[in-house]
């Protein structure tokens, strides 16, 4: 979220240019005009409050002297009515300004390329060997259904479309992937594992910018809570309304959780298989750090996610997202795309984003810099980062398609075998 002081400091022209780069209309002048109205009304309100206080003193003195106070009290009543009206107006303008600022996306980093959609994303690196097959490689759903271990009909009967039932060794393989990832990030990458709530309140969803813009993408419960679309939401909000000791930064936390998304607007896209589901598992990485460290932390987090794919020997590429493809709250995002032989294309399996202070302002999450001299340093907003480390379901898809065999079985990578009881193949 933006602050009106930052809009003014950046300048209307620069601020509007940053918005138009992301496909949003210019808003700088309207924001400053609204802020100016707020200041004018507030100034009038404060003047009336001063007059009211002075009048109260006059009425008190008049009463002590036995004088008639009817005229003064009538003036006081008129001032109170004006104060009530202006107080409401100040609140309305504050709310309007807050809503307008909350609806604007983050400002992009200078090195984010221009472009409207994913066709303008920039390839940063490619890794791994793309396997050749003697016959046309099959899609994951063809492999899973042939093994009777992936059941979309049963899932549809139970819950509807965009759900999957996994059975037996394929269910175990999915569980093994999640356990492998969480162990890697906690034991080798220095993340602390968290088991967070899967339901959050409005303030928490607002803090990471799921609300109000993306309400249609979420599932809401009957008591007004939201099912998490990603563990980023509860993990990042652990520092909401806190002032963190700078010595504790960076905070690196991770969680393996179910995630729930309505997939609003996804009709017809990836309808077959389990690429786009209402419910899926994901290992999330979150970092809370200082402005000085966030760029390096972004690179580090992305490498942690890449390591998952490298240990699994899955070919992937790193893409720097262009302006039009970068998420609402992100200032810069790397996507990791894994090779899917069944489709013959790379598909996104992880997004690692630096949100800078955008989420921190919404959450009021700050840190206190180290003291210089005798005067304590003022709190500053932290930088927040998040990334998939990685999406478990999509990793399962990639594993099934890249490790498929001519006899219909799936070879289990060596790194996963300790998590599967020594199984070497599925099927």
XYZ file of C-alpha atoms in Angstrom:
427
model
C 0.000 0.000 0.000
C 1.155 3.501 -0.729
C 1.413 6.462 1.612
C 0.242 9.884 0.443
C 3.555 11.373 1.612
C 5.420 8.992 -0.696
C 3.174 9.976 -3.596
C 4.050 13.610 -2.956
C 7.767 12.844 -2.521
C 7.921 10.787 -5.722
C 6.031 13.437 -7.659
C 2.769 13.162 -9.562
C 4.420 12.630 -12.948
C 6.686 9.815 -11.726
C 3.931 8.187 -9.695
C 1.501 8.220 -12.610
C 4.165 6.884 -14.966
C 4.723 3.960 -12.564
C 0.975 3.233 -12.554
C 0.571 3.414 -16.319
C 3.528 1.032 -16.701
C 1.327 -1.511 -14.908
C -1.784 -0.729 -16.931
C -3.469 1.450 -14.288
C -4.886 4.919 -14.858
C -3.051 7.973 -13.556
C -4.129 8.766 -9.993
C -1.577 11.162 -8.513
C -3.500 14.426 -8.930
C -6.742 12.920 -7.634
C -4.961 11.561 -4.555
C -3.281 14.880 -3.781
C -6.557 16.764 -4.323
C -8.295 14.422 -1.876
C -5.490 14.901 0.626
C -5.736 18.676 0.197
C -9.489 18.565 0.864
C -8.834 16.509 3.991
C -6.339 19.097 5.254
C -8.723 21.986 4.581
C -11.630 20.315 6.372
C -9.368 19.271 9.232
C -8.075 22.832 9.589
C -11.631 24.191 9.745
C -12.539 21.502 12.275
C -9.602 22.380 14.493
C -10.505 26.072 14.332
C -14.066 25.286 15.423
C -12.796 23.073 18.233
C -10.689 25.972 19.477
C -13.704 28.288 19.292
C -15.798 25.728 21.191
C -13.213 25.532 23.970
C -13.009 29.320 24.228
C -16.792 29.595 24.259
C -17.012 26.992 27.023
C -14.734 29.176 29.142
C -16.922 32.226 28.441
C -20.070 30.337 29.418
C -18.425 29.148 32.614
C -17.333 32.667 33.518
C -20.782 34.092 32.711
C -22.492 31.521 34.902
C -20.165 32.275 37.783
C -21.067 35.953 37.424
C -24.797 35.191 37.264
C -25.132 36.409 33.664
C -27.530 35.077 31.047
C -25.790 32.420 28.914
C -28.613 31.577 26.498
C -27.016 33.334 23.514
C -23.589 31.837 24.220
C -25.085 28.354 24.610
C -26.931 28.771 21.309
C -23.605 29.616 19.694
C -22.107 26.553 21.352
C -24.874 24.332 20.037
C -24.331 25.642 16.511
C -20.573 25.021 16.761
C -21.148 21.483 18.059
C -23.363 20.707 15.082
C -20.716 22.033 12.695
C -18.039 20.030 14.481
C -20.104 16.842 14.227
C -20.670 17.404 10.505
C -16.996 18.156 9.827
C -15.823 15.213 11.940
C -17.947 12.914 9.782
C -16.618 14.599 6.636
C -13.009 14.154 7.754
C -13.709 10.469 8.368
C -15.343 10.072 4.957
C -12.383 11.684 3.181
C -9.898 9.570 5.155
C -11.815 6.425 4.196
C -11.978 7.444 0.535
C -8.243 8.203 0.448
C -7.450 4.913 2.188
C -9.574 2.932 -0.283
C -8.033 4.636 -3.306
C -4.495 4.045 -2.063
C -5.316 0.411 -1.208
C -6.567 -0.197 -4.757
C -3.275 0.788 -6.407
C -0.523 -1.739 -7.193
C 3.043 -1.665 -5.972
C 5.662 0.431 -7.740
C 7.964 -1.757 -9.821
C 11.721 -2.021 -9.454
C 13.683 -0.154 -12.154
C 14.960 -3.372 -13.768
C 11.478 -4.844 -14.323
C 10.980 -4.939 -18.118
C 8.050 -3.248 -19.825
C 5.394 -5.439 -21.384
C 1.712 -6.282 -21.210
C 1.744 -10.035 -20.666
C 3.886 -13.141 -20.202
C 5.158 -12.951 -23.788
C 7.349 -10.041 -22.646
C 8.883 -11.856 -19.666
C 12.669 -12.143 -19.821
C 14.580 -15.426 -19.631
C 17.278 -15.215 -16.939
C 18.571 -18.803 -16.947
C 17.747 -22.350 -17.963
C 18.783 -25.473 -16.098
C 18.647 -29.194 -16.746
C 18.463 -31.621 -19.645
C 15.169 -32.099 -21.461
C 14.679 -35.808 -21.877
C 13.838 -37.331 -25.237
C 11.249 -40.113 -25.454
C 10.958 -42.969 -27.947
C 7.230 -42.340 -28.158
C 5.139 -39.245 -27.523
C 5.220 -38.503 -23.764
C 1.872 -38.660 -22.020
C 0.135 -36.054 -19.880
C 0.139 -36.595 -16.131
C -3.598 -37.294 -16.066
C -3.198 -39.990 -18.722
C -0.453 -41.627 -16.668
C -2.342 -41.351 -13.378
C -5.645 -42.605 -14.732
C -3.989 -45.556 -16.499
C -2.478 -46.574 -13.156
C -5.888 -46.156 -11.421
C -4.144 -43.858 -8.935
C -5.584 -40.506 -10.077
C -9.367 -40.253 -9.984
C -11.075 -37.118 -11.268
C -14.539 -38.698 -11.479
C -14.543 -39.551 -7.766
C -13.357 -36.053 -6.883
C -16.077 -34.507 -9.042
C -18.717 -36.647 -7.335
C -17.521 -35.570 -3.900
C -16.710 -31.909 -4.488
C -17.182 -30.868 -8.122
C -14.704 -29.829 -10.790
C -11.067 -28.855 -10.190
C -10.465 -31.438 -7.480
C -8.454 -34.671 -7.621
C -8.374 -37.904 -5.644
C -4.920 -39.515 -5.433
C -4.634 -43.109 -4.305
C -2.029 -45.441 -2.862
C 1.578 -44.899 -3.953
C 0.743 -41.709 -5.894
C -0.759 -40.156 -2.748
C 2.371 -41.214 -0.887
C 4.582 -39.682 -3.573
C 2.766 -36.356 -3.243
C 3.235 -36.483 0.541
C 6.932 -37.356 0.050
C 7.438 -34.306 -2.148
C 6.059 -31.960 0.516
C 8.123 -33.553 3.275
C 11.280 -33.420 1.162
C 10.789 -29.723 0.451
C 10.061 -28.702 4.024
C 13.083 -30.678 5.270
C 15.327 -29.085 2.651
C 14.288 -25.555 3.549
C 14.485 -26.033 7.308
C 17.595 -28.199 7.502
C 19.709 -26.634 4.755
C 18.273 -23.211 3.940
C 17.728 -21.837 7.432
C 13.948 -21.440 7.416
C 11.874 -22.040 10.549
C 8.864 -24.271 10.031
C 5.481 -22.839 11.022
C 2.110 -24.560 11.278
C -0.278 -21.621 10.708
C -4.067 -21.287 10.736
C -5.724 -22.093 7.420
C -8.492 -19.568 8.129
C -7.784 -15.839 8.457
C -9.771 -12.706 9.224
C -10.337 -9.629 7.043
C -7.404 -7.676 8.480
C -4.986 -10.498 7.752
C -6.209 -10.923 4.169
C -5.984 -7.149 3.696
C -2.444 -7.081 5.067
C -1.037 -9.162 2.224
C -3.334 -7.475 -0.350
C -5.726 -10.366 -0.981
C -8.457 -7.942 0.042
C -10.228 -6.068 -1.300
C -9.026 -6.588 -4.887
C -8.963 -10.393 -4.977
C -11.982 -11.289 -2.859
C -13.519 -13.213 -5.776
C -10.463 -15.492 -5.869
C -10.973 -16.579 -2.251
C -13.339 -18.914 -0.423
C -15.203 -17.379 2.527
C -16.664 -19.273 5.455
C -20.079 -18.689 6.988
C -18.543 -16.805 9.926
C -16.701 -14.329 7.680
C -13.237 -15.857 7.698
C -11.237 -16.681 4.557
C -9.572 -19.934 3.543
C -5.950 -19.136 2.765
C -4.990 -19.043 -0.934
C -1.357 -19.429 0.133
C 0.532 -19.685 3.425
C 2.058 -16.311 2.549
C -1.036 -14.758 4.142
C -0.720 -16.061 7.726
C 3.098 -16.266 7.678
C 3.673 -12.651 6.623
C 1.062 -11.387 9.077
C 2.978 -12.855 12.010
C 4.771 -9.479 12.167
C 1.626 -7.364 11.691
C 1.448 -4.437 14.148
C 4.901 -5.354 15.483
C 8.176 -3.458 15.792
C 10.821 -6.107 15.191
C 14.299 -5.872 16.669
C 16.692 -5.358 13.742
C 18.974 -7.999 15.263
C 16.287 -10.608 14.544
C 16.231 -9.818 10.823
C 16.039 -11.451 8.426
C 13.199 -13.650 9.648
C 12.886 -16.697 7.381
C 9.829 -18.904 7.835
C 8.208 -21.702 5.853
C 5.062 -23.815 5.921
C 3.592 -26.781 4.081
C -0.154 -26.206 3.895
C -3.216 -26.833 1.814
C -4.179 -23.783 -0.258
C -7.652 -22.888 -1.522
C -8.482 -20.790 -4.578
C -11.763 -20.223 -6.358
C -9.957 -19.845 -9.711
C -12.397 -17.107 -10.681
C -12.047 -16.356 -14.363
C -10.235 -19.627 -15.108
C -13.119 -21.261 -16.981
C -11.750 -23.426 -19.761
C -8.121 -23.008 -18.726
C -6.303 -26.222 -17.735
C -9.661 -27.946 -17.326
C -8.115 -31.416 -17.554
C -5.754 -32.746 -14.936
C -4.566 -31.137 -11.738
C -2.651 -28.088 -12.946
C -5.292 -25.621 -11.738
C -7.143 -26.815 -8.647
C -9.411 -25.357 -5.981
C -7.328 -27.172 -3.340
C -3.634 -27.956 -3.517
C -0.563 -28.248 -1.283
C 2.340 -25.831 -1.381
C 5.501 -25.126 0.545
C 5.698 -21.369 1.089
C 8.804 -19.329 1.859
C 8.505 -15.928 3.572
C 11.248 -13.483 4.521
C 10.968 -10.351 6.648
C 14.006 -8.131 6.275
C 15.417 -4.616 6.018
C 15.379 -2.436 2.884
C 19.140 -2.819 2.584
C 18.952 -6.632 2.521
C 15.811 -7.303 0.502
C 17.361 -7.460 -2.988
C 19.918 -10.052 -1.852
C 17.208 -11.911 0.056
C 15.125 -12.084 -3.127
C 17.979 -13.753 -4.990
C 18.599 -16.119 -2.079
C 14.953 -17.139 -1.811
C 14.755 -17.835 -5.523
C 17.863 -20.024 -5.300
C 16.243 -21.992 -2.462
C 13.263 -22.732 -4.706
C 15.543 -23.606 -7.630
C 17.402 -26.069 -5.437
C 14.207 -28.100 -5.006
C 13.932 -28.585 -8.763
C 17.630 -29.297 -9.141
C 17.568 -31.977 -6.438
C 14.600 -33.553 -8.238
C 16.469 -33.249 -11.558
C 13.558 -31.407 -13.165
C 14.473 -29.049 -16.043
C 13.383 -25.482 -15.364
C 13.979 -21.892 -16.315
C 13.951 -18.640 -14.351
C 11.928 -15.781 -15.822
C 11.902 -12.126 -14.787
C 8.285 -11.023 -15.066
C 7.448 -7.947 -17.084
C 5.344 -5.061 -15.777
C 2.040 -6.441 -17.044
C 2.611 -9.914 -15.591
C 3.906 -8.875 -12.159
C 1.492 -9.435 -9.284
C -0.412 -6.602 -7.617
C 1.666 -6.441 -4.417
C 5.055 -7.272 -5.933
C 7.785 -4.838 -6.924
C 9.753 -7.571 -8.714
C 9.011 -11.243 -9.354
C 10.938 -14.224 -10.641
C 8.894 -17.142 -11.929
C 10.372 -20.621 -12.041
C 8.877 -22.643 -14.870
C 9.274 -26.424 -14.967
C 9.370 -28.460 -18.164
C 6.270 -30.614 -18.771
C 6.906 -33.159 -21.562
C 3.211 -34.005 -21.894
C 2.417 -30.429 -22.914
C 5.813 -29.772 -24.456
C 6.088 -26.425 -22.669
C 7.376 -24.831 -19.475
C 4.759 -24.075 -16.816
C 5.052 -21.900 -13.710
C 5.781 -23.834 -10.521
C 7.068 -21.035 -8.271
C 6.829 -17.254 -7.989
C 9.341 -15.463 -5.781
C 8.450 -11.832 -5.119
C 9.908 -8.836 -3.332
C 7.032 -6.687 -2.073
C 9.310 -4.139 -0.385
C 7.198 -2.002 2.028
C 3.887 -2.508 0.178
C 2.508 -5.203 2.499
C 4.273 -3.841 5.574
C 2.348 -0.558 5.346
C -0.942 -2.446 5.154
C 0.068 -4.555 8.188
C 1.902 -1.769 10.062
C 4.923 -4.082 10.314
C 8.077 -2.224 11.277
C 11.582 -2.648 12.647
C 13.787 -0.369 14.686
C 17.167 0.280 13.028
C 20.320 0.116 15.081
C 20.803 3.185 17.270
C 23.308 5.758 16.050
C 24.551 8.080 18.760
C 22.384 8.750 21.799
C 19.049 9.220 20.056
C 16.983 6.028 19.434
C 16.253 5.374 15.764
C 12.681 5.771 14.555
C 10.862 2.606 13.435
C 10.800 1.954 9.687
C 8.707 -0.410 7.600
C 10.165 -3.847 6.957
C 10.460 -5.385 3.503
C 8.463 -8.570 2.927
C 9.228 -11.326 0.423
C 7.405 -14.509 -0.445
C 7.900 -17.439 -2.764
C 6.731 -20.947 -3.529
C 9.253 -23.479 -2.476
C 7.518 -25.076 -4.437
C 3.924 -25.984 -5.388
C 3.647 -29.662 -4.438
C 0.911 -30.626 -6.906
C 2.733 -29.117 -9.859
C 5.955 -30.789 -8.732
C 4.082 -34.088 -8.759
C 2.854 -33.372 -12.291
C 6.378 -32.527 -13.448
C 7.798 -35.634 -11.799
C 5.160 -37.905 -13.359
C 5.732 -36.535 -16.850
C 9.534 -36.298 -16.733
C 10.028 -39.679 -15.049
C 7.409 -41.653 -16.981
C 8.421 -45.021 -18.419
C 7.301 -46.915 -21.506
C 5.531 -49.546 -19.362
C 3.343 -46.883 -17.740
C 5.251 -46.701 -14.458
C 6.920 -43.668 -12.885
C 10.498 -43.772 -11.612
C 10.940 -42.162 -8.194
C 14.006 -39.861 -7.993
C 16.709 -41.006 -5.583
C 16.263 -37.956 -3.348
C 12.633 -38.930 -2.602
C 13.149 -42.612 -1.856
C 13.867 -42.108 1.873
C 10.390 -40.509 2.045
C 8.619 -43.338 0.185
C 9.775 -46.277 2.235
C 12.340 -47.209 -0.367
C 9.922 -47.421 -3.298
C 11.744 -47.019 -6.605
C 8.746 -46.822 -8.925
C 5.031 -46.128 -8.925
C 3.044 -48.607 -10.993
